[in-house]
PDB file of C-alpha atoms in Angstrom:
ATOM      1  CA  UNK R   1     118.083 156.373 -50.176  1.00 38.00           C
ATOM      2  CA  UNK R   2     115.475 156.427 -52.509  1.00 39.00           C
ATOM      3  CA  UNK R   3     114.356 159.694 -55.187  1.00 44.00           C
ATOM      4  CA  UNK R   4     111.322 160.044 -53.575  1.00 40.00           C
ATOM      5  CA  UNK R   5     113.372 160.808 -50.105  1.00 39.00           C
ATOM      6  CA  UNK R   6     115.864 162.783 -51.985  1.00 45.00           C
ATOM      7  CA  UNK R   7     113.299 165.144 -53.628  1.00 47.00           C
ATOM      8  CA  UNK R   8     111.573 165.099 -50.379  1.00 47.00           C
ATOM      9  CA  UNK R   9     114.653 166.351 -48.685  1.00 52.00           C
ATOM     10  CA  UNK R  10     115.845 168.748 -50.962  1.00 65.00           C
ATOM     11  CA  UNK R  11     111.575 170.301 -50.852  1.00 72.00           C
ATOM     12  CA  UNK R  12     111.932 171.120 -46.952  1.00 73.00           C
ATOM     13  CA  UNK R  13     115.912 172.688 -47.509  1.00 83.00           C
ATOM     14  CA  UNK R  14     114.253 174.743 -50.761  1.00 85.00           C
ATOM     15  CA  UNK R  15     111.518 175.694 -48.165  1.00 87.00           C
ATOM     16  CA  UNK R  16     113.765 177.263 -45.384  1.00 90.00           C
ATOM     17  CA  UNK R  17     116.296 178.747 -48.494  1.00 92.00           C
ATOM     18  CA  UNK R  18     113.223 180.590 -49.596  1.00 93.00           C
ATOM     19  CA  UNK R  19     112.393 181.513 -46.126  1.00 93.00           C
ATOM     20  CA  UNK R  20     115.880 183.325 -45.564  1.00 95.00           C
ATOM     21  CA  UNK R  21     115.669 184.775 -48.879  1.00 95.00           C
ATOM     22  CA  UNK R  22     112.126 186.788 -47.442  1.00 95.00           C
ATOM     23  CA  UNK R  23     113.870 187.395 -43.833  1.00 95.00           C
ATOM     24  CA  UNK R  24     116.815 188.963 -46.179  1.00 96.00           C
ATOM     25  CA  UNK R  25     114.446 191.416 -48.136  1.00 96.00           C
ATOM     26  CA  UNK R  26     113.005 192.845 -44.708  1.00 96.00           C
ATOM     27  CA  UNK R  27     116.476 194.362 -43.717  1.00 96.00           C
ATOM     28  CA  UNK R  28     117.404 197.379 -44.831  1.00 95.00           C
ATOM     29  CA  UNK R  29     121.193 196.827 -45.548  1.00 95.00           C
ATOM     30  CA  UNK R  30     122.556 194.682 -47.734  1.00 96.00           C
ATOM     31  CA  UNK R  31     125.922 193.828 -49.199  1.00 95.00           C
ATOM     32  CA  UNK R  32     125.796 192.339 -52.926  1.00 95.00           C
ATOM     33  CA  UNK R  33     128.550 190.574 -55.152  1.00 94.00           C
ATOM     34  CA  UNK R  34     128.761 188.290 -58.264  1.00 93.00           C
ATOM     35  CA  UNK R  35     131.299 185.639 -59.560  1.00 91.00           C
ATOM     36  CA  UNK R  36     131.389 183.686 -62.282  1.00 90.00           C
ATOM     37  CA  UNK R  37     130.564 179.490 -62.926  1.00 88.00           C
ATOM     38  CA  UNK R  38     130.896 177.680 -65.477  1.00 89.00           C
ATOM     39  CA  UNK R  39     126.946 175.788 -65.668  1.00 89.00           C
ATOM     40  CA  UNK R  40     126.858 172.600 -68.445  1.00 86.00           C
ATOM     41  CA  UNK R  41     123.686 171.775 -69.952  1.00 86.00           C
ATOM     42  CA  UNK R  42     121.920 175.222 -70.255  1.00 86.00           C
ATOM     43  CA  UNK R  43     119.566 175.511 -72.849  1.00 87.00           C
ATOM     44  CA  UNK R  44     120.802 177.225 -76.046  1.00 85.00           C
ATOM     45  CA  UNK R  45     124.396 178.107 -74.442  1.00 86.00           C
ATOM     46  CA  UNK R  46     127.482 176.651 -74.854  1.00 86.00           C
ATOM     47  CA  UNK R  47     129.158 174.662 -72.109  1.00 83.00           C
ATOM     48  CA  UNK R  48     131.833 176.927 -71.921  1.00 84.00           C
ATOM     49  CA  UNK R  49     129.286 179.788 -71.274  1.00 86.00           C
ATOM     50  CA  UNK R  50     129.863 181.874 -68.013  1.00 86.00           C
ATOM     51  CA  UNK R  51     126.895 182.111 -65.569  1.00 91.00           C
ATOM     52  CA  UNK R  52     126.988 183.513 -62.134  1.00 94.00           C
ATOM     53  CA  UNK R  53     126.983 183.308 -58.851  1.00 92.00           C
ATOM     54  CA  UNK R  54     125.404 186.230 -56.635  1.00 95.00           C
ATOM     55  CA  UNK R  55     125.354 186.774 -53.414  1.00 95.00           C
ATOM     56  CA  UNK R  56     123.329 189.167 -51.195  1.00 97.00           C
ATOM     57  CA  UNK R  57     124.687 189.280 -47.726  1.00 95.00           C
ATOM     58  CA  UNK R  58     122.717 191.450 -44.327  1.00 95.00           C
ATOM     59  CA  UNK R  59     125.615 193.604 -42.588  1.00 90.00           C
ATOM     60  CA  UNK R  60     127.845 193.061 -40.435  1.00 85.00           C
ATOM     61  CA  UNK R  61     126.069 194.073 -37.307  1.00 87.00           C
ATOM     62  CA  UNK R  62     122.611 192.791 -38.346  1.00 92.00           C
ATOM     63  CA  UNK R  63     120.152 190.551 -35.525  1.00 92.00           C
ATOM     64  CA  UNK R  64     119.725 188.004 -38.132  1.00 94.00           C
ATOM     65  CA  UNK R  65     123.000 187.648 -40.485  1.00 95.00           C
ATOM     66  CA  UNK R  66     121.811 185.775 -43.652  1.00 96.00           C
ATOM     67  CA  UNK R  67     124.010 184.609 -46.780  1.00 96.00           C
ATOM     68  CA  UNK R  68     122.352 184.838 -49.742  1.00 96.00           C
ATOM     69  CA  UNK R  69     123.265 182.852 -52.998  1.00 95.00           C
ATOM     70  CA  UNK R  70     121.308 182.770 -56.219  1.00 95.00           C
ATOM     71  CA  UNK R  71     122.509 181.230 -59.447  1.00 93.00           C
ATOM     72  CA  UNK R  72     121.831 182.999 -62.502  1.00 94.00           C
ATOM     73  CA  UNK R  73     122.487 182.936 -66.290  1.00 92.00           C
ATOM     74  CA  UNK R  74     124.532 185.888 -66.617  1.00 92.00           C
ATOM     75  CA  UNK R  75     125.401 189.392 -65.140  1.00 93.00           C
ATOM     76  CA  UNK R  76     122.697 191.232 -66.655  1.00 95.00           C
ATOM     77  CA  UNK R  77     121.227 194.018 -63.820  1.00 94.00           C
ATOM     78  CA  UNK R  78     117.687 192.339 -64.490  1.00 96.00           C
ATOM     79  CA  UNK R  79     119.085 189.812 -62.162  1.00 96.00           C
ATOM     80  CA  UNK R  80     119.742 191.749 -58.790  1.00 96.00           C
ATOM     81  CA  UNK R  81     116.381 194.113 -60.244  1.00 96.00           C
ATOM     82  CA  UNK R  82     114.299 190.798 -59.973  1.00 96.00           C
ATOM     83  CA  UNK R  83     115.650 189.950 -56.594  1.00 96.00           C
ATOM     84  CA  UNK R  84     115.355 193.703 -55.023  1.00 96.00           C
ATOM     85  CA  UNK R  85     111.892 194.483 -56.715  1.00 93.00           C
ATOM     86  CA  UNK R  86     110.053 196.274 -54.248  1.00 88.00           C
ATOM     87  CA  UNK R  87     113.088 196.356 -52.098  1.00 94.00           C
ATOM     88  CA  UNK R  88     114.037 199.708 -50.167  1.00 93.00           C
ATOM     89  CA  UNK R  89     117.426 200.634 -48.425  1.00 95.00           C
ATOM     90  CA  UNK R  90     120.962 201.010 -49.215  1.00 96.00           C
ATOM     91  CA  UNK R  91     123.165 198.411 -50.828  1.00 96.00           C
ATOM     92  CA  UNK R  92     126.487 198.173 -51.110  1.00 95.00           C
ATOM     93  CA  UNK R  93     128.674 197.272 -54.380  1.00 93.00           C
ATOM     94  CA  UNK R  94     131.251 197.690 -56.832  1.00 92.00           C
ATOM     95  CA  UNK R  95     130.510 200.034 -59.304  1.00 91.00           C
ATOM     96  CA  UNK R  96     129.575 197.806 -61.864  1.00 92.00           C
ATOM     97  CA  UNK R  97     126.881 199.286 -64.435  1.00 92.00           C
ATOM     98  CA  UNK R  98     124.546 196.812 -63.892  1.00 92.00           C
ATOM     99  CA  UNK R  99     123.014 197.491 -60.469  1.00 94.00           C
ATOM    100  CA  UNK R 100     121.646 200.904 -61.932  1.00 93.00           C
ATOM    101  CA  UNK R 101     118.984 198.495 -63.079  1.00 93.00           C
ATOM    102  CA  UNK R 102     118.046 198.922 -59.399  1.00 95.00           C
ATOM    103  CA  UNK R 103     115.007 201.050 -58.787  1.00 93.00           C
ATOM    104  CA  UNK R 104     113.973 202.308 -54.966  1.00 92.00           C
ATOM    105  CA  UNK R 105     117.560 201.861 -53.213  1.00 94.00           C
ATOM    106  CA  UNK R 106     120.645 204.052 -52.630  1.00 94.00           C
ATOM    107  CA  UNK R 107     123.839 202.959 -53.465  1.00 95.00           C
ATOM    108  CA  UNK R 108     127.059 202.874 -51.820  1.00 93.00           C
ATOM    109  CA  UNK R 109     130.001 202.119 -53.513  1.00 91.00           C
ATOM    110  CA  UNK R 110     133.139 200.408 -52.215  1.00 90.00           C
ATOM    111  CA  UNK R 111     136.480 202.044 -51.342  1.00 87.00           C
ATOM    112  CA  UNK R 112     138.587 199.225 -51.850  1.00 86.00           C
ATOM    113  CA  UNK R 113     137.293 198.866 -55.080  1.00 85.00           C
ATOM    114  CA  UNK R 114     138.383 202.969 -55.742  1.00 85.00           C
ATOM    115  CA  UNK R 115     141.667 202.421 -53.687  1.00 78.00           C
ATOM    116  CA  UNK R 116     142.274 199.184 -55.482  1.00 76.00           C
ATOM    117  CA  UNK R 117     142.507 201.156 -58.731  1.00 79.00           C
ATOM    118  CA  UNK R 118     145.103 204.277 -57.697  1.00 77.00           C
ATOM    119  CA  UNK R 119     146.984 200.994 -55.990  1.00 65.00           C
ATOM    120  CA  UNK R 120     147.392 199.431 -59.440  1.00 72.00           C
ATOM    121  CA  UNK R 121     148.603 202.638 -60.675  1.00 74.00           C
ATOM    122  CA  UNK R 122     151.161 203.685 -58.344  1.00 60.00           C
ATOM    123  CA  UNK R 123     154.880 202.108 -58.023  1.00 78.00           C
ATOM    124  CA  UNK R 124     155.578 200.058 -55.015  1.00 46.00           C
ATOM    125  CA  UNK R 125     157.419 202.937 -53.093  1.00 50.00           C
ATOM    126  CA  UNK R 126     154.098 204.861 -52.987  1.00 50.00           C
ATOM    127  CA  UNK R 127     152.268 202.594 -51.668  1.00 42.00           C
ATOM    128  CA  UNK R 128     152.893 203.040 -48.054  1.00 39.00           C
ATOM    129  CA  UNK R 129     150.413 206.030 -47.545  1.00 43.00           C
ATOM    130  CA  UNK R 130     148.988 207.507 -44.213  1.00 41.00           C
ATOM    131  CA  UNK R 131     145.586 205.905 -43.707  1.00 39.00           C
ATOM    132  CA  UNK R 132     142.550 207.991 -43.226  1.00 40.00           C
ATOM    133  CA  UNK R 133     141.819 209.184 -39.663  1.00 52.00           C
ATOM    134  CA  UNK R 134     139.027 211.817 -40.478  1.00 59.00           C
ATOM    135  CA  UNK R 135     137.237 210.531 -43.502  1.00 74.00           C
ATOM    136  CA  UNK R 136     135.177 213.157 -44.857  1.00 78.00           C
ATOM    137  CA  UNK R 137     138.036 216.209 -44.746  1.00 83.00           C
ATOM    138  CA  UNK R 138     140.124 213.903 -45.937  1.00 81.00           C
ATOM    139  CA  UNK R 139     137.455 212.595 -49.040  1.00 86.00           C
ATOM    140  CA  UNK R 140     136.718 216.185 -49.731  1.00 87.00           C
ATOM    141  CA  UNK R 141     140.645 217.074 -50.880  1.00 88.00           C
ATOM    142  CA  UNK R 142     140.735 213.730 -52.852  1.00 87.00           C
ATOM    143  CA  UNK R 143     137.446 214.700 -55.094  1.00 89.00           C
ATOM    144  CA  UNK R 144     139.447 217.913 -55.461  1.00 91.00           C
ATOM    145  CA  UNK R 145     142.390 216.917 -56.348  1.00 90.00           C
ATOM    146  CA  UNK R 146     140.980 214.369 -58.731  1.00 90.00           C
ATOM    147  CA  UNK R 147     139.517 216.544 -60.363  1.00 90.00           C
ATOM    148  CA  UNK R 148     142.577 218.589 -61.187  1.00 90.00           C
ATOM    149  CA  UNK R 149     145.009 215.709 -61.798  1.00 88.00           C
ATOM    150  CA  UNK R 150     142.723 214.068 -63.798  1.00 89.00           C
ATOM    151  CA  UNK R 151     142.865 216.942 -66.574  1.00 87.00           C
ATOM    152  CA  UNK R 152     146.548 216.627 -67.569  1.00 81.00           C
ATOM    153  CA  UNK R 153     146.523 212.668 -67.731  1.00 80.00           C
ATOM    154  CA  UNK R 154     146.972 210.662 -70.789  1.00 82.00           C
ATOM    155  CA  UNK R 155     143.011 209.016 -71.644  1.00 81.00           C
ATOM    156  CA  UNK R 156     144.469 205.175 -72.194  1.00 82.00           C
ATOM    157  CA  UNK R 157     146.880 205.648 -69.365  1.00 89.00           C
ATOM    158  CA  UNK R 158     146.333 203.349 -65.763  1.00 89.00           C
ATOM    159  CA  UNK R 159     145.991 206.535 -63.687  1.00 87.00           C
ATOM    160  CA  UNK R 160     143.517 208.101 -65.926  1.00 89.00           C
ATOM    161  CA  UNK R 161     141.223 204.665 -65.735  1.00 90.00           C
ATOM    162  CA  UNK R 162     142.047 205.428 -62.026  1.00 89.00           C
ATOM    163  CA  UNK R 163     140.297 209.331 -61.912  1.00 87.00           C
ATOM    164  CA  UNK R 164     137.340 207.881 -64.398  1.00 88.00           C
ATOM    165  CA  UNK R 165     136.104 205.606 -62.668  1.00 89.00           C
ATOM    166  CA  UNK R 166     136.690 207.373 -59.436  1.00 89.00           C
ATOM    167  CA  UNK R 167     134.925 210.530 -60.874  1.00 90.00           C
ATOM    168  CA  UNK R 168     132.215 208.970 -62.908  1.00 90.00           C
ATOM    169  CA  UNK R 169     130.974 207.257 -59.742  1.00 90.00           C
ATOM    170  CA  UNK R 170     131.384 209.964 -56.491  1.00 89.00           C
ATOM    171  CA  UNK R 171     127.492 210.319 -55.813  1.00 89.00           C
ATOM    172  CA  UNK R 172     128.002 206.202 -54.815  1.00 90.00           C
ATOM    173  CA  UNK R 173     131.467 206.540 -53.306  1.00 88.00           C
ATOM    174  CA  UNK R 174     129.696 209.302 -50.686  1.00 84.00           C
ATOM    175  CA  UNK R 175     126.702 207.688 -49.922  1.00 85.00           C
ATOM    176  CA  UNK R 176     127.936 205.909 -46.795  1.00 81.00           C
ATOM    177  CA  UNK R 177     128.225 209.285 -45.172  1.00 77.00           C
ATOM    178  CA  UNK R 178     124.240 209.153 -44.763  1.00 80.00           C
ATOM    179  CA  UNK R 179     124.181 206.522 -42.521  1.00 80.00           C
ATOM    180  CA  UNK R 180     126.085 205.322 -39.781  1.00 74.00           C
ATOM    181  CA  UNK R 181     125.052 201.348 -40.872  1.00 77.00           C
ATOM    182  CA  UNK R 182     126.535 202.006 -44.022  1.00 81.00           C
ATOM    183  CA  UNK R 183     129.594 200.497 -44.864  1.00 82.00           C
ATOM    184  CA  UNK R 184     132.796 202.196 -46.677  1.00 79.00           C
ATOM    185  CA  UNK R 185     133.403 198.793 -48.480  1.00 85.00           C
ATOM    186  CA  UNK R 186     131.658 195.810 -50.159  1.00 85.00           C
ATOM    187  CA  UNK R 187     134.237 193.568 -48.580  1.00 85.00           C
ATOM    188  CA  UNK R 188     131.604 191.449 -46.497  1.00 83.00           C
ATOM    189  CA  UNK R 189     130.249 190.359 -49.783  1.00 87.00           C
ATOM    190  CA  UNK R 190     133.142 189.948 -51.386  1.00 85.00           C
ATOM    191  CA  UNK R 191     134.642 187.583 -48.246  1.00 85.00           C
ATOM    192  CA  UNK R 192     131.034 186.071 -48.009  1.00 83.00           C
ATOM    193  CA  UNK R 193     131.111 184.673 -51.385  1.00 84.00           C
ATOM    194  CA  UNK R 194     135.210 183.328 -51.814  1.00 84.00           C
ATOM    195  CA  UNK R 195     134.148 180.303 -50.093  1.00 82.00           C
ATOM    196  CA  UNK R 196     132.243 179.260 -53.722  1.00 81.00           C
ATOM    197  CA  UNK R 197     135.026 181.151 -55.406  1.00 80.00           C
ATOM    198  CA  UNK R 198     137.869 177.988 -53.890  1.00 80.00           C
ATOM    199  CA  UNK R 199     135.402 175.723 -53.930  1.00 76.00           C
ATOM    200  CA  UNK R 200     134.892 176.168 -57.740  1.00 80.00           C
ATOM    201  CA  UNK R 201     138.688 175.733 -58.340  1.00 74.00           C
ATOM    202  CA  UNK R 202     137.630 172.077 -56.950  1.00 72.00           C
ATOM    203  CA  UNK R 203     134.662 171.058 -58.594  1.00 70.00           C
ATOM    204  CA  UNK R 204     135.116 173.674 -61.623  1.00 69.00           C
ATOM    205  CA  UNK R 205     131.481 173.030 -63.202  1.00 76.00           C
ATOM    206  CA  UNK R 206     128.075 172.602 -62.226  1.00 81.00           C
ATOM    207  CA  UNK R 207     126.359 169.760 -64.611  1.00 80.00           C
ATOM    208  CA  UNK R 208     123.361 171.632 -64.976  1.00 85.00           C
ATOM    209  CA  UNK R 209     121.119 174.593 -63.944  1.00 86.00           C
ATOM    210  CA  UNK R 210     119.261 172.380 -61.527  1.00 84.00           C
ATOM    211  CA  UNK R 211     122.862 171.222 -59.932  1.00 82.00           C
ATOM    212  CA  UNK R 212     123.499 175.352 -59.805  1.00 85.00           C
ATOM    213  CA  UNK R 213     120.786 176.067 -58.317  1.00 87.00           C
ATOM    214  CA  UNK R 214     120.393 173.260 -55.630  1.00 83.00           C
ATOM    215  CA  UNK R 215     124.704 174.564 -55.380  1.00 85.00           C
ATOM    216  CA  UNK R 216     123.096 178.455 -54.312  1.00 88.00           C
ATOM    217  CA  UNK R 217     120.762 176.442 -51.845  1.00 88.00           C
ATOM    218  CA  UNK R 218     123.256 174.572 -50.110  1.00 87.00           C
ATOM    219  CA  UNK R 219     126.062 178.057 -49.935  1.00 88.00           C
ATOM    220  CA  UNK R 220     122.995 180.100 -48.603  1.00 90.00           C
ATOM    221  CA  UNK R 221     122.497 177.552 -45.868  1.00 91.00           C
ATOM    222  CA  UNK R 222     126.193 177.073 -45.239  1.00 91.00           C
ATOM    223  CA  UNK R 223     126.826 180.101 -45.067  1.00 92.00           C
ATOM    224  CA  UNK R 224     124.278 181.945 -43.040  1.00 92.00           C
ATOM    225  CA  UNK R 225     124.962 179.109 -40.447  1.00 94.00           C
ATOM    226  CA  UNK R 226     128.526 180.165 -40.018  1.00 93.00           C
ATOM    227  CA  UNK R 227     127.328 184.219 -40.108  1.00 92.00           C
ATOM    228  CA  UNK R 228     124.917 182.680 -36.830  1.00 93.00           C
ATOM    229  CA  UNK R 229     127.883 180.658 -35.142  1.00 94.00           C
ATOM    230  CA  UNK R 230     126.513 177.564 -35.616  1.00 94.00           C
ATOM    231  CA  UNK R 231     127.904 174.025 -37.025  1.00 95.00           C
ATOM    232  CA  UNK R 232     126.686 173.739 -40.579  1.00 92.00           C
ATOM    233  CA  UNK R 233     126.267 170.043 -40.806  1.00 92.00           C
ATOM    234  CA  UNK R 234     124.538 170.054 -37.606  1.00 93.00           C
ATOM    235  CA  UNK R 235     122.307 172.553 -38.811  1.00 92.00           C
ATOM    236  CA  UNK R 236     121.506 170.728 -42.139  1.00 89.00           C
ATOM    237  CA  UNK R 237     120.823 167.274 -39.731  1.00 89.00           C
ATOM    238  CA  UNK R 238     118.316 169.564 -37.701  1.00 88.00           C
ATOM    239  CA  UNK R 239     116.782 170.658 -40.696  1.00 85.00           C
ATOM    240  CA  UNK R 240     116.371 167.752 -42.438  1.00 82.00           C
ATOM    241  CA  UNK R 241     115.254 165.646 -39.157  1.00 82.00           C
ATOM    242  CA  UNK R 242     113.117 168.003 -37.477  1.00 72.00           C
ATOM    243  CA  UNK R 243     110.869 168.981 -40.559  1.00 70.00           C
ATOM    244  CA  UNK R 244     109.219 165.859 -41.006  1.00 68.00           C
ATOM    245  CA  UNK R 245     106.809 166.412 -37.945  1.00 66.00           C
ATOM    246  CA  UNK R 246     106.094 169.742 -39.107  1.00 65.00           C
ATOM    247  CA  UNK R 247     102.954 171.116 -40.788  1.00 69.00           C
ATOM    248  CA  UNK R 248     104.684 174.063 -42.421  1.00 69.00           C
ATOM    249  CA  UNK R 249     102.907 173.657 -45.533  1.00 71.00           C
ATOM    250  CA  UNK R 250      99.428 174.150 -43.806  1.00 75.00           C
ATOM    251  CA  UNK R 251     101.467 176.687 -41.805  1.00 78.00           C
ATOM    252  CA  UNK R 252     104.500 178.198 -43.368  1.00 78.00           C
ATOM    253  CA  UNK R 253     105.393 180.245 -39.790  1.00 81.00           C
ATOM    254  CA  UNK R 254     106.113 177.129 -38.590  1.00 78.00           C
ATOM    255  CA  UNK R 255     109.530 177.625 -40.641  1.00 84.00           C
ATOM    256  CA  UNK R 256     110.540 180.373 -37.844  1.00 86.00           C
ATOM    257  CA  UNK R 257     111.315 177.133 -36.099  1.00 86.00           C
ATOM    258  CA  UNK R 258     113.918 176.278 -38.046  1.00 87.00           C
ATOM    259  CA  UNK R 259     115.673 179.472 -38.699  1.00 90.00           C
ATOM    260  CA  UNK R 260     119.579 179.485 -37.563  1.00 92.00           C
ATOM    261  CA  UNK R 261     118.715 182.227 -35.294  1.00 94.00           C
ATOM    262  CA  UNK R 262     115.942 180.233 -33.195  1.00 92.00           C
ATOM    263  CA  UNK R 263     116.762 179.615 -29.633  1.00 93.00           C
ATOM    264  CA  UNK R 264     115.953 175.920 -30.066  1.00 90.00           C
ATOM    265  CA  UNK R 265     118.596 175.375 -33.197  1.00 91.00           C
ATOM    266  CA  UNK R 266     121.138 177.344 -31.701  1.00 92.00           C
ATOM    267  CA  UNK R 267     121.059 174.754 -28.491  1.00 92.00           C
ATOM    268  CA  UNK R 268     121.233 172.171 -31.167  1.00 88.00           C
ATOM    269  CA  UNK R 269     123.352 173.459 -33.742  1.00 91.00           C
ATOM    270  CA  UNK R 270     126.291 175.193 -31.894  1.00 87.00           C
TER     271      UNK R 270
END
C-alpha cells in the first residue's frame, strides 16, 4: 500500500475519532481515568519519560456509549481542562488533584478508590464486612465516625492516610447523591482503559508522539465499538471502505453515517 493511501486512511479514521470526541462532549456524564506510557522521541524529554494515556468514557446507561482516548505528555490537570473547556455536567474520578483544574463541572469521586484505602489498612480478618444496603444512613455514620477516629491516629500511619484522604475529599465522595445517573465509582473508566493497560505490557513503548497519538485513535475506535456491540475489525473495514464515496469534507454530517450507533453499521458491523 502506498503513503499516500496510508495517510489517506488514517485522515478519514482521524475524521470519525474527532467526530466521537464532539458526540462525547454533548453528554452530560462522563467517567475519566489516566495511565501511564512510556512515548520515545518526544521533544526535549527523555525516553524514559512517562506520558499518559486518558480516557473519557459516557456512562453506563448512555444512548450512544463512546470510549474516549487521548495521549498526552503528562498528568498535568491542563490536560482534562483543555478537553472539558466549556464542558458542563458531572464527572466521575479518583481524587487526584489535578481535575480541580476543571472549571463548570461537579465532581464525583469514587468509592472504591475510598474503600480501597481502609482495605489496605485493615488485617485480612476484617475484611469481610456487611455491604451497604441503605447508602446514605449508612455514609452519614462513616463521615462521623471518621471524623472521630481520625483524631487519635498516628499522622504517618496507613489508617491515618486512610481518614485524610477520605476527609479531605467528602464534598466529591457525596456528590453522586444528586443524581440518580451518577455513579458511586469510577470503575467504568478504570475497566474501559485496562485493555491499553495489557496491551502496553506487550508492546511497552510507543516510538513517537505521532505513533501515541494515532495508538489513542485506534483504542477510541476499538473501544467504543465494543461499548456499541459491534465487531471492531468489521467496523474499521466499514469505515475505511465506505468513506471513500463520501463528501464529508464538503459535508461533515455526513460522518453521522458512520457512527457505531447508525442503523446501517450496526447491520454491517455486528
Amino acid at each position: 500500500m502506498s503513503n499516500w493511501l496510508l495517510v489517506v486512511y488514517r485522515d478519514w479514521l482521524v475524521h470519525i475519532v474527532h467526530r466521537l470526541k464532539l458526540e462525547l462532549l454533548k453528554q452530560r456524564y462522563l467517567h475519566i481515568d489516566e495511565t501511564h506510557v512510556q512515548v520515545l522521541k518526544e521533544p526535549g524529554r527523555k525516553n524514559t519519560s512517562d506520558s499518559y494515556m486518558w480516557v473519557y468514557c459516557s456512562i453506563r446507561d448512555a444512548v450512544n456509549p463512546i470510549r474516549y482516548f487521548e495521549y498526552q505528555p503528562g498528568r498535568s490537570g491542563k490536560y482534562p481542562e483543555a478537553f472539558l473547556r466549556e464542558y458542563e455536567g458531572y464527572i466521575h474520578t479518583d481524587a487526584y488533584s489535578g481535575y480541580n483544574a476543571v472549571s463548570g463541572v461537579k465532581r464525583c469521586l469514587c468509592y472504591t478508590h475510598l474503600r480501597r484505602a481502609f482495605v489496605d489498612a485493615l488485617p485480612p480478618d476484617q475484611k469481610k464486612k456487611e455491604r451497604l444496603i441503605r447508602e446514605k444512613p449508612l455514609l452519614e455514620a462513616f463521615w462521623s465516625w471518621a471524623e472521630k477516629s481520625a483524631i487519635g491516629e498516628l499522622p504517618k500511619s496507613k489508617l491515618s492516610k486512610a481518614f485524610h484522604y477520605a476527609l479531605n475529599n467528602r464534598e466529591g465522595f457525596w456528590n453522586y447523591l444528586e443524581d440518580g445517573n451518577c455513579s458511586i465509582s469510577n470503575s467504568l473508566a478504570e475497566n474501559c482503559i485496562r485493555p491499553f493497560v495489557i496491551g502496553r505490557k506487550n508492546w511497552l513503548f510507543s516510538g513517537s508522539p505521532k505513533g501515541a497519538e494515532a495508538s489513542a485513535g485506534i483504542y477510541t475506535l476499538v473501544e467504543t465499538a465494543k461499548a456499541n456491540g459491534l465487531a471492531p475489525m468489521k467496523y474499521i473495514k466499514y469505515i475505511l471502505s465506505d468513506m471513500p464515496g463520501s463528501a464529508f469534507l464538503e459535508h461533515p454530517e455526513y460522518l453521522d453515517d458512520h457512527l457505531p450507533w447508525n442503523p446501517l453499521v450496526k447491520e454491517f458491523c455486528r
